[in-house]
Tab-separated table of C-alpha atoms and ligand atoms in Angstrom:
chain	number	residue	atom	x	y	z
A	19	MET	CA	-30.732	-11.262	-62.621
A	20	ALA	CA	-29.855	-14.944	-63.054
A	21	LYS	CA	-32.610	-17.202	-64.449
A	22	GLU	CA	-34.402	-19.376	-61.884
A	23	GLU	CA	-34.833	-22.383	-64.194
A	24	ASN	CA	-31.049	-22.790	-64.489
A	25	TYR	CA	-30.882	-23.840	-60.821
A	26	SER	CA	-31.694	-27.149	-59.126
A	27	ILE	CA	-35.069	-27.725	-57.482
A	28	LEU	CA	-33.529	-28.012	-54.003
A	29	THR	CA	-31.909	-24.631	-54.385
A	30	ARG	CA	-35.089	-23.195	-55.878
A	31	LEU	CA	-37.086	-24.431	-52.878
A	32	ILE	CA	-34.880	-22.243	-50.725
A	33	TYR	CA	-35.383	-19.171	-52.885
A	34	GLY	CA	-38.852	-19.973	-54.215
A	35	GLU	CA	-41.356	-17.162	-54.234
A	36	ALA	CA	-39.931	-15.639	-51.049
A	37	HIS	CA	-38.759	-12.606	-52.853
A	38	THR	CA	-41.253	-10.592	-54.808
A	39	GLU	CA	-41.428	-7.142	-56.216
A	40	GLU	CA	-45.199	-7.468	-56.416
A	41	TRP	CA	-46.204	-5.941	-53.142
A	42	ASP	CA	-45.037	-3.289	-50.792
A	43	PHE	CA	-46.451	-2.099	-47.525
A	44	GLY	CA	-48.708	0.297	-49.363
A	45	HIS	CA	-50.907	-2.565	-50.612
A	46	HIS	CA	-51.720	-3.953	-47.198
A	47	VAL	CA	-54.622	-2.985	-44.982
A	48	ILE	CA	-52.907	-4.827	-42.125
A	49	PRO	CA	-49.103	-4.642	-42.253
A	50	PRO	CA	-47.318	-7.865	-43.230
A	51	LEU	CA	-45.763	-9.810	-40.388
A	52	THR	CA	-42.099	-9.506	-41.263
A	53	SER	CA	-39.669	-12.155	-40.142
A	54	SER	CA	-36.368	-11.458	-41.812
A	55	THR	CA	-33.185	-11.362	-39.761
A	56	THR	CA	-31.202	-9.894	-42.625
A	57	TYR	CA	-31.973	-7.741	-45.660
A	58	ARG	CA	-31.103	-7.894	-49.341
A	59	LEU	CA	-28.635	-5.122	-50.124
A	60	LYS	CA	-28.484	-3.681	-53.636
A	61	SER	CA	-24.770	-2.903	-53.426
A	62	VAL	CA	-21.814	-2.892	-51.062
A	63	GLU	CA	-22.078	0.885	-50.976
A	64	ARG	CA	-25.674	0.714	-49.824
A	65	GLY	CA	-24.736	-1.841	-47.132
A	66	SER	CA	-22.001	0.457	-45.913
A	67	GLN	CA	-24.385	3.403	-45.894
A	68	GLY	CA	-26.831	1.277	-43.878
A	69	PHE	CA	-24.227	0.762	-41.172
A	70	SER	CA	-23.111	4.364	-41.075
A	71	GLN	CA	-26.625	5.768	-40.745
A	72	ILE	CA	-27.724	3.581	-37.808
A	73	GLY	CA	-29.540	5.759	-35.353
A	74	ASN	CA	-30.101	8.562	-37.832
A	75	LEU	CA	-33.511	10.033	-37.431
A	76	PRO	CA	-35.991	9.264	-40.122
A	77	ASP	CA	-36.342	12.674	-41.743
A	78	THR	CA	-39.869	13.065	-42.929
A	79	ALA	CA	-38.923	14.199	-46.412
A	80	GLY	CA	-38.749	10.972	-48.458
A	81	PHE	CA	-37.215	8.812	-45.727
A	82	ASP	CA	-35.770	5.692	-47.314
A	83	PRO	CA	-34.486	3.539	-44.455
A	84	ILE	CA	-31.770	1.023	-45.244
A	85	TYR	CA	-32.603	-2.168	-43.401
A	86	VAL	CA	-29.493	-4.280	-42.881
A	87	TYR	CA	-30.027	-6.632	-39.965
A	88	SER	CA	-33.073	-7.064	-37.773
A	89	ARG	CA	-31.309	-6.226	-34.485
A	90	MET	CA	-30.638	-2.782	-35.955
A	91	GLY	CA	-34.007	-2.082	-37.531
A	92	ASP	CA	-37.094	-3.658	-39.065
A	93	PRO	CA	-40.119	-2.217	-40.895
A	94	VAL	CA	-42.809	-3.553	-38.524
A	95	ILE	CA	-40.794	-2.380	-35.543
A	96	ASP	CA	-40.556	1.066	-37.105
A	97	MET	CA	-44.332	1.147	-37.520
A	98	LEU	CA	-44.848	0.127	-33.896
A	99	GLN	CA	-42.351	2.744	-32.759
A	100	ASN	CA	-44.242	5.426	-34.650
A	101	ALA	CA	-47.515	4.312	-33.070
A	102	LEU	CA	-45.960	4.375	-29.582
A	103	ALA	CA	-44.556	7.856	-30.131
A	104	THR	CA	-48.021	9.012	-31.208
A	105	ALA	CA	-49.629	7.377	-28.149
A	106	GLU	CA	-47.309	9.208	-25.735
A	107	LYS	CA	-47.199	12.412	-27.823
A	108	GLY	CA	-43.423	11.973	-28.058
A	109	GLU	CA	-41.070	12.667	-30.933
A	110	CYS	CA	-39.712	9.122	-31.180
A	111	ALA	CA	-39.849	5.655	-29.672
A	112	VAL	CA	-37.400	2.762	-29.577
A	113	THR	CA	-38.647	-0.740	-28.773
A	114	PHE	CA	-36.883	-3.488	-26.829
A	115	ALA	CA	-37.282	-7.208	-26.179
A	116	THR	CA	-38.818	-6.658	-22.724
A	117	GLY	CA	-39.753	-3.891	-20.351
A	118	MET	CA	-36.600	-4.544	-18.323
A	119	ALA	CA	-34.409	-4.109	-21.414
A	120	ALA	CA	-36.159	-0.772	-21.951
A	121	VAL	CA	-35.534	0.272	-18.324
A	122	HIS	CA	-31.865	-0.608	-18.738
A	123	ALA	CA	-31.529	1.435	-21.936
A	124	ALA	CA	-33.529	4.405	-20.623
A	125	VAL	CA	-31.101	4.920	-17.744
A	126	GLY	CA	-28.073	3.330	-19.435
A	127	ILE	CA	-27.705	6.039	-22.088
A	128	PHE	CA	-27.104	8.624	-19.339
A	129	LEU	CA	-24.785	6.696	-17.015
A	130	LYS	CA	-21.082	6.158	-16.688
A	131	GLN	CA	-18.969	4.932	-13.811
A	132	GLY	CA	-19.574	7.113	-10.752
A	133	SER	CA	-22.946	8.426	-11.953
A	134	GLU	CA	-25.787	8.550	-9.473
A	135	ILE	CA	-29.515	7.814	-9.747
A	136	ILE	CA	-32.203	9.073	-7.422
A	137	CYS	CA	-35.046	6.566	-7.506
A	138	HIS	CA	-38.525	6.553	-6.051
A	139	GLN	CA	-38.615	4.305	-2.983
A	140	MET	CA	-41.181	1.915	-4.467
A	141	VAL	CA	-40.519	0.725	-8.023
A	142	TYR	CA	-40.998	-2.508	-9.960
A	143	GLY	CA	-39.070	-5.306	-8.204
A	144	CYS	CA	-36.696	-6.078	-11.098
A	145	THR	CA	-35.967	-2.376	-11.610
A	146	TYR	CA	-34.996	-2.265	-7.947
A	147	SER	CA	-32.677	-5.259	-8.317
A	148	LEU	CA	-31.229	-3.947	-11.617
A	149	PHE	CA	-30.288	-0.712	-9.850
A	150	THR	CA	-29.106	-2.169	-6.546
A	151	THR	CA	-27.228	-5.165	-7.969
A	152	TRP	CA	-26.033	-4.874	-11.561
A	153	LEU	CA	-25.698	-1.109	-11.870
A	154	LYS	CA	-24.181	-0.919	-8.399
A	155	ASN	CA	-21.580	-3.491	-9.462
A	156	LEU	CA	-20.587	-1.153	-12.301
A	157	GLY	CA	-20.007	1.752	-9.927
A	158	ILE	CA	-23.396	3.466	-10.193
A	159	LYS	CA	-24.776	4.766	-6.918
A	160	VAL	CA	-28.525	4.692	-6.277
A	161	HIS	CA	-30.317	6.797	-3.689
A	162	PHE	CA	-33.935	6.198	-2.778
A	163	ALA	CA	-36.389	8.936	-1.900
A	164	ASP	CA	-40.118	9.272	-1.465
A	165	LEU	CA	-40.847	11.272	-4.612
A	166	SER	CA	-44.498	11.578	-3.657
A	167	LYS	CA	-43.028	14.296	-1.414
A	168	PRO	CA	-41.380	16.154	-4.300
A	169	ARG	CA	-38.861	18.148	-2.290
A	170	SER	CA	-37.535	15.035	-0.559
A	171	PHE	CA	-34.904	14.355	-3.211
A	172	ILE	CA	-33.330	17.804	-3.386
A	173	ASP	CA	-30.691	17.097	-0.713
A	174	LEU	CA	-29.604	13.951	-2.552
A	175	ILE	CA	-28.631	15.849	-5.712
A	176	ASN	CA	-24.895	16.302	-6.244
A	177	GLU	CA	-22.525	16.803	-9.194
A	178	ASN	CA	-22.808	13.106	-10.167
A	179	THR	CA	-26.599	12.977	-10.288
A	180	LYS	CA	-27.719	11.932	-13.761
A	181	VAL	CA	-31.158	10.393	-13.483
A	182	ILE	CA	-34.270	10.878	-11.370
A	183	TYR	CA	-36.333	7.720	-11.784
A	184	LEU	CA	-40.003	7.513	-10.924
A	185	GLU	CA	-43.062	5.333	-11.177
A	186	THR	CA	-46.540	6.718	-10.658
A	187	PRO	CA	-49.060	5.462	-9.734
A	188	ALA	CA	-46.563	3.258	-7.922
A	189	ASN	CA	-46.656	-0.495	-8.282
A	190	PRO	CA	-48.356	-1.948	-6.289
A	191	THR	CA	-49.544	0.653	-3.752
A	192	LEU	CA	-50.929	3.090	-6.366
A	193	GLU	CA	-49.523	5.984	-4.402
A	194	MET	CA	-48.976	8.884	-6.795
A	195	THR	CA	-46.156	11.329	-7.446
A	196	ASP	CA	-46.878	14.806	-8.759
A	197	ILE	CA	-44.846	14.586	-11.977
A	198	SER	CA	-44.831	18.325	-12.737
A	199	ALA	CA	-43.635	19.108	-9.212
A	200	VAL	CA	-40.644	16.778	-9.676
A	201	THR	CA	-39.772	17.930	-13.196
A	202	SER	CA	-39.973	21.609	-12.286
A	203	ILE	CA	-37.423	21.054	-9.494
A	204	ILE	CA	-35.133	19.261	-11.973
A	205	LYS	CA	-35.560	22.052	-14.516
A	206	GLU	CA	-34.617	24.645	-11.903
A	207	LYS	CA	-31.520	22.636	-10.860
A	208	ASN	CA	-30.463	22.134	-14.484
A	209	GLU	CA	-30.352	25.877	-15.128
A	210	THR	CA	-27.134	26.166	-13.140
A	211	ARG	CA	-25.590	22.845	-14.222
A	212	SER	CA	-23.255	22.354	-17.187
A	213	ALA	CA	-24.295	20.409	-20.298
A	214	GLU	CA	-22.489	17.277	-19.002
A	215	GLN	CA	-24.141	17.566	-15.626
A	216	GLN	CA	-27.745	17.819	-16.724
A	217	ILE	CA	-30.197	15.676	-14.762
A	218	TYR	CA	-32.746	13.668	-16.759
A	219	SER	CA	-36.119	12.472	-15.559
A	220	VAL	CA	-37.127	8.917	-16.448
A	221	ILE	CA	-40.558	7.504	-15.676
A	222	ASP	CA	-41.965	3.997	-15.920
A	223	ASN	CA	-45.483	4.576	-17.280
A	224	THR	CA	-46.437	0.901	-17.588
A	225	PHE	CA	-49.101	0.967	-14.896
A	226	SER	CA	-51.050	3.789	-16.483
A	227	THR	CA	-50.466	3.191	-20.172
A	228	PRO	CA	-50.403	6.346	-22.336
A	229	TYR	CA	-54.187	6.186	-22.444
A	230	THR	CA	-54.512	7.413	-18.863
A	231	GLN	CA	-51.279	9.371	-18.284
A	232	ARG	CA	-48.843	11.083	-20.672
A	233	PRO	CA	-45.790	12.154	-18.671
A	234	LEU	CA	-44.100	14.130	-21.490
A	235	GLU	CA	-46.915	16.654	-21.034
A	236	HIS	CA	-45.709	17.074	-17.443
A	237	GLY	CA	-42.097	17.750	-18.387
A	238	ILE	CA	-40.623	14.229	-18.237
A	239	ASP	CA	-37.604	13.569	-20.502
A	240	VAL	CA	-37.877	9.809	-21.027
A	241	ILE	CA	-40.762	7.341	-20.696
A	242	VAL	CA	-40.327	3.602	-20.270
A	243	HIS	CA	-42.995	0.992	-20.944
A	244	SER	CA	-43.260	-2.699	-20.500
A	245	LEU	CA	-45.263	-3.408	-23.666
A	246	THR	CA	-45.969	-6.826	-22.146
A	247	LYS	CA	-48.706	-5.319	-19.986
A	248	GLY	CA	-51.524	-2.969	-20.957
A	249	ILE	CA	-50.186	-2.031	-24.390
A	250	CYS	CA	-49.930	-5.610	-25.710
A	251	GLY	CA	-53.084	-6.220	-23.713
A	252	PHE	CA	-53.654	-9.865	-24.580
A	253	GLY	CA	-50.874	-11.526	-22.624
A	254	THR	CA	-49.334	-13.051	-25.737
A	255	ASP	CA	-46.077	-11.134	-26.229
A	256	MET	CA	-43.291	-9.475	-24.284
A	257	GLY	CA	-41.811	-6.147	-25.225
A	258	GLY	CA	-40.504	-2.832	-23.967
A	259	ALA	CA	-40.258	0.715	-25.263
A	260	VAL	CA	-38.610	4.024	-24.564
A	261	ILE	CA	-40.432	7.131	-25.765
A	262	THR	CA	-38.666	10.460	-25.724
A	263	SER	CA	-37.449	13.388	-27.810
A	264	ASN	CA	-35.363	13.025	-30.959
A	265	LYS	CA	-32.143	14.045	-29.251
A	266	PHE	CA	-31.903	10.669	-27.461
A	267	PHE	CA	-32.927	8.507	-30.443
A	268	GLU	CA	-29.453	7.647	-31.718
A	269	GLN	CA	-28.101	6.703	-28.282
A	270	LEU	CA	-31.074	4.411	-27.683
A	271	ILE	CA	-30.687	2.686	-31.055
A	272	LEU	CA	-26.955	2.195	-30.466
A	273	HIS	CA	-27.585	0.877	-26.957
A	274	ARG	CA	-30.067	-1.623	-28.341
A	275	LYS	CA	-27.697	-2.619	-31.142
A	276	ASP	CA	-24.852	-3.420	-28.735
A	277	PHE	CA	-26.722	-4.843	-25.727
A	278	GLY	CA	-28.848	-6.727	-28.203
A	279	ALA	CA	-32.269	-6.630	-26.568
A	280	SER	CA	-34.211	-6.061	-29.799
A	281	LEU	CA	-37.906	-6.793	-29.970
A	282	SER	CA	-38.902	-9.724	-32.152
A	283	PRO	CA	-40.774	-8.406	-35.218
A	284	LYS	CA	-43.347	-11.162	-34.664
A	285	SER	CA	-44.104	-9.745	-31.227
A	286	ALA	CA	-44.044	-6.213	-32.598
A	287	TRP	CA	-46.679	-7.228	-35.133
A	288	HIS	CA	-49.055	-8.522	-32.423
A	289	ILE	CA	-48.571	-5.445	-30.299
A	290	LEU	CA	-49.137	-3.174	-33.313
A	291	VAL	CA	-52.065	-4.989	-34.893
A	292	TYR	CA	-53.998	-6.222	-31.836
A	293	GLY	CA	-52.608	-4.349	-28.840
A	294	ILE	CA	-52.164	-0.678	-29.433
A	295	SER	CA	-55.165	-0.404	-31.746
A	296	THR	CA	-57.527	-1.641	-28.992
A	297	LEU	CA	-55.899	0.229	-26.101
A	298	GLY	CA	-58.687	2.750	-25.595
A	299	LEU	CA	-61.469	0.148	-25.814
A	300	ARG	CA	-59.817	-2.166	-23.328
A	301	ILE	CA	-58.803	0.436	-20.766
A	302	GLU	CA	-62.215	2.146	-20.770
A	303	ARG	CA	-63.875	-1.191	-20.125
A	304	GLN	CA	-61.319	-2.263	-17.517
A	305	GLN	CA	-61.454	0.942	-15.538
A	306	THR	CA	-65.262	1.055	-15.447
A	307	THR	CA	-65.106	-2.429	-13.919
A	308	ALA	CA	-62.182	-1.507	-11.641
A	309	LEU	CA	-64.183	1.313	-10.067
A	310	ARG	CA	-67.100	-1.001	-9.323
A	311	ILE	CA	-64.771	-3.574	-7.787
A	312	ALA	CA	-62.941	-0.971	-5.707
A	313	GLU	CA	-66.288	0.292	-4.378
A	314	PHE	CA	-67.419	-3.254	-3.648
A	315	LEU	CA	-64.188	-4.013	-1.746
A	316	GLU	CA	-64.365	-0.740	0.174
A	317	GLY	CA	-67.817	-1.655	1.462
A	318	HIS	CA	-66.858	-5.183	2.477
A	319	PRO	CA	-66.442	-5.962	6.212
A	320	ALA	CA	-63.360	-8.205	5.677
A	321	ILE	CA	-61.393	-5.410	3.955
A	322	GLU	CA	-59.065	-3.099	5.848
A	323	SER	CA	-58.218	-0.619	3.073
A	324	VAL	CA	-58.563	-0.110	-0.680
A	325	SER	CA	-56.347	2.071	-2.828
A	326	TYR	CA	-57.774	3.043	-6.215
A	327	PRO	CA	-57.363	6.538	-7.698
A	328	GLY	CA	-60.997	6.481	-8.844
A	329	LEU	CA	-62.389	6.244	-5.289
A	330	GLU	CA	-63.594	9.376	-3.481
A	331	SER	CA	-61.573	8.158	-0.496
A	332	TYR	CA	-58.295	8.027	-2.441
A	333	PRO	CA	-55.888	10.185	-0.367
A	334	GLN	CA	-54.357	11.998	-3.370
A	335	ARG	CA	-57.665	12.592	-5.103
A	336	GLU	CA	-56.811	16.089	-6.300
A	337	LEU	CA	-53.555	14.909	-7.898
A	338	ALA	CA	-55.290	11.889	-9.447
A	339	LEU	CA	-57.947	14.126	-11.024
A	340	ARG	CA	-55.253	16.371	-12.449
A	341	GLN	CA	-52.768	13.771	-13.708
A	342	LEU	CA	-54.823	10.772	-14.861
A	343	ARG	CA	-56.638	11.873	-18.010
A	344	ASN	CA	-57.517	10.096	-21.218
A	345	TYR	CA	-57.044	11.681	-24.667
A	346	ARG	CA	-60.435	13.387	-24.400
A	347	GLY	CA	-59.388	14.935	-21.102
A	348	GLU	CA	-61.683	12.735	-18.998
A	349	PHE	CA	-60.617	11.383	-15.605
A	350	SER	CA	-59.096	7.918	-16.148
A	351	PRO	CA	-58.069	6.169	-12.941
A	352	GLY	CA	-56.909	2.951	-14.643
A	353	PHE	CA	-57.443	-0.742	-14.021
A	354	MET	CA	-55.214	-1.523	-11.020
A	355	VAL	CA	-56.681	-1.964	-7.536
A	356	TYR	CA	-54.700	-2.552	-4.336
A	357	PHE	CA	-56.234	-3.681	-1.057
A	358	THR	CA	-55.452	-5.162	2.328
A	359	LEU	CA	-57.500	-7.552	4.410
A	360	LYS	CA	-58.319	-7.109	8.083
A	361	GLY	CA	-56.182	-8.941	10.617
A	362	ALA	CA	-55.195	-8.411	14.267
A	363	THR	CA	-51.584	-7.816	13.139
A	364	PRO	CA	-49.926	-7.188	9.721
A	365	GLY	CA	-48.852	-10.847	9.844
A	366	ASP	CA	-52.488	-11.958	10.292
A	367	SER	CA	-53.533	-9.770	7.397
A	368	ARG	CA	-50.834	-11.388	5.272
A	369	ALA	CA	-51.982	-14.892	6.279
A	370	ASN	CA	-55.569	-13.963	5.399
A	371	GLY	CA	-54.374	-12.672	2.030
A	372	ALA	CA	-52.564	-15.921	1.274
A	373	LYS	CA	-55.689	-17.864	2.243
A	374	LEU	CA	-57.829	-15.667	-0.028
A	375	MET	CA	-55.496	-15.992	-3.016
A	376	ASN	CA	-55.088	-19.753	-2.565
A	377	TYR	CA	-58.871	-20.094	-2.418
A	378	ILE	CA	-59.148	-18.034	-5.617
A	379	ALA	CA	-56.457	-20.154	-7.316
A	380	ASP	CA	-58.458	-23.304	-6.594
A	381	ASN	CA	-62.039	-22.125	-6.939
A	382	SER	CA	-62.462	-18.938	-8.970
A	383	TYR	CA	-63.400	-18.776	-12.625
A	384	ALA	CA	-63.139	-15.048	-13.402
A	385	ILE	CA	-59.978	-14.287	-11.355
A	386	THR	CA	-56.602	-15.961	-11.886
A	387	LEU	CA	-53.675	-16.083	-9.466
A	388	ALA	CA	-50.829	-14.809	-11.676
A	389	VAL	CA	-48.413	-11.908	-11.947
A	390	SER	CA	-48.580	-9.379	-14.810
A	391	LEU	CA	-51.396	-6.959	-15.597
A	392	GLY	CA	-53.306	-5.254	-18.351
A	393	GLN	CA	-54.680	-8.427	-19.909
A	394	LEU	CA	-58.195	-9.517	-20.853
A	395	ARG	CA	-58.314	-11.670	-17.693
A	396	THR	CA	-58.417	-10.376	-14.138
A	397	LEU	CA	-55.206	-11.320	-12.320
A	398	ILE	CA	-54.541	-11.320	-8.578
A	399	GLU	CA	-51.152	-11.566	-6.873
A	400	HIS	CA	-49.286	-10.955	-3.634
A	401	PRO	CA	-46.559	-8.337	-4.304
A	402	GLY	CA	-44.808	-8.972	-0.961
A	403	SER	CA	-43.870	-12.522	-1.907
A	404	MET	CA	-43.950	-12.272	-5.721
A	405	THR	CA	-43.369	-9.150	-7.845
A	406	HIS	CA	-41.721	-7.182	-5.023
A	407	SER	CA	-39.826	-9.955	-3.268
A	408	ALA	CA	-36.551	-8.265	-4.284
A	409	TYR	CA	-37.280	-5.902	-1.369
A	410	SER	CA	-36.582	-7.523	2.009
A	411	ALA	CA	-39.558	-7.790	4.398
A	412	GLU	CA	-38.172	-4.887	6.399
A	413	GLU	CA	-37.647	-2.682	3.320
A	414	GLN	CA	-41.184	-3.433	2.183
A	415	ILE	CA	-42.629	-2.053	5.422
A	416	ASN	CA	-40.256	0.951	5.465
A	417	ARG	CA	-41.301	1.855	1.929
A	418	GLY	CA	-45.010	1.615	2.577
A	419	LEU	CA	-45.736	-1.859	1.226
A	420	HIS	CA	-48.112	-3.558	3.666
A	421	PRO	CA	-47.149	-7.244	4.191
A	422	GLY	CA	-50.722	-8.249	3.404
A	423	GLY	CA	-51.196	-5.996	0.354
A	424	ILE	CA	-53.009	-7.639	-2.569
A	425	ARG	CA	-52.841	-6.422	-6.170
A	426	LEU	CA	-55.731	-6.894	-8.541
A	427	ALA	CA	-55.270	-6.190	-12.269
A	428	VAL	CA	-58.790	-5.937	-13.643
A	429	GLY	CA	-59.610	-7.498	-17.027
A	430	ILE	CA	-62.593	-7.207	-19.356
A	431	GLU	CA	-64.894	-9.801	-17.750
A	432	GLU	CA	-68.359	-8.852	-16.477
A	433	ALA	CA	-67.920	-6.943	-13.207
A	434	GLU	CA	-70.586	-9.092	-11.508
A	435	ASP	CA	-68.605	-12.251	-12.180
A	436	ILE	CA	-65.396	-10.859	-10.703
A	437	MET	CA	-67.303	-9.606	-7.639
A	438	LYS	CA	-69.029	-12.973	-7.260
A	439	ASP	CA	-65.662	-14.741	-7.097
A	440	LEU	CA	-64.292	-12.147	-4.666
A	441	GLU	CA	-67.380	-12.361	-2.443
A	442	THR	CA	-67.179	-16.171	-2.247
A	443	ALA	CA	-63.466	-16.055	-1.420
A	444	LEU	CA	-63.955	-13.323	1.200
A	445	GLN	CA	-66.751	-15.352	2.800
A	446	PHE	CA	-64.438	-18.350	2.928
A	447	ILE	CA	-61.679	-16.517	4.806
A	448	SER	CA	-64.181	-14.876	7.184
A	449	GLN	CA	-65.539	-18.223	8.402
B	7	PLP	C1	-43.666	-5.779	-15.864
B	7	PLP	C2	-43.101	-4.477	-15.546
B	7	PLP	C3	-41.792	-4.142	-15.941
B	7	PLP	C4	-40.886	-5.119	-16.680
B	7	PLP	O1	-41.407	-5.470	-17.909
B	7	PLP	P1	-41.069	-6.870	-18.642
B	7	PLP	O2	-41.737	-6.718	-19.963
B	7	PLP	O3	-41.657	-7.955	-17.779
B	7	PLP	O4	-39.590	-6.967	-18.716
B	7	PLP	C5	-41.315	-2.891	-15.626
B	7	PLP	N1	-42.077	-2.016	-14.946
B	7	PLP	C6	-43.325	-2.298	-14.547
B	7	PLP	C7	-44.108	-1.269	-13.812
B	7	PLP	C8	-43.884	-3.532	-14.827
B	7	PLP	O5	-45.131	-3.808	-14.421
């Protein structure tokens, strides 16, 4: 190595102490926050090897990854990916810059021109517009079906079908799909299809988080998460992930490399250090509160209906009890609550909802009018005009989204405080 003192101070300020052999990850209790777009290569040969092994699976025996460029791989991102795979009981995970980038990759690795997707009728608004605008423009056909009736999609399957895409509990209605019922139909169909014509199941598990639902256990091939929500948990960072079996790892890494939606290592660090480590604590607290709020709303005279899988009145109670389980096997209905207000017509109910949410925006302390979910703060929003506005008003009604539906993402505040703010706002609109 050249001697530092032979170089000018300005040059030395660039190199400084930034490079040290003194520590490695093994010395840290908390992993270092890495922020290096490129990596020191010991030789041209090693750089070349780094490029040629992109997407290779880390084999457990003495894995020595060659980091070349942060879009292709980074040590903190690898640690987060391992944690996400553990959380979903999957073989591997690949992270992305946002949940939408993860959705794109999760379906993108299976599609080519002329491929077809069968999608649940009610999915996240941007997923809907990704499928019906951008993928459609590339010659991908999308069919919609009500997958909560598992046999409903069978007639839509043809030789071009590549992906069955589902979300359960659905955003925002919290209607559930029986995952095993869907995957067993796919498995049966795949038995008589060639290797190129296999159908893959992809699920968006953002609403549940792996703490309350682990779809791989129910036969799903690929899980998508927006890490921005319950997994990050603090509302500080965006991110996405795909969790699946090793056979799709390379394709996902290559997709990320070329479309370029890599997660920032700084965000990965927050999600790893603060988010995923506190997942169980936060969700347990949030869902205990969510149940109390759902019960409070159900008993309130201004409320028309409440959908929360933890309520006795939840229409798919048996499915909820079977599918929503924490790691200890206990029933875990989650932190999302959906409700509608009374009104002479759906339009009245919608107007009442707007009045309620505007009152909350101006007057509440423990509830905030904002999209997103899974944060420390309780957030309220109107899916019909916000998160799900990609669906036309008519499509919303056809697909079971009530024009006045209100979505509440419960945080970690004291339940009494959230109920106090709701009660005051409900009194205001009932005047
Ligand atoms: C937010 C969300 C997404 C998109 O995630 P981003 O991180 O915002 O890109 C996808 N699916 C669901 C269910 C979501 O709630």
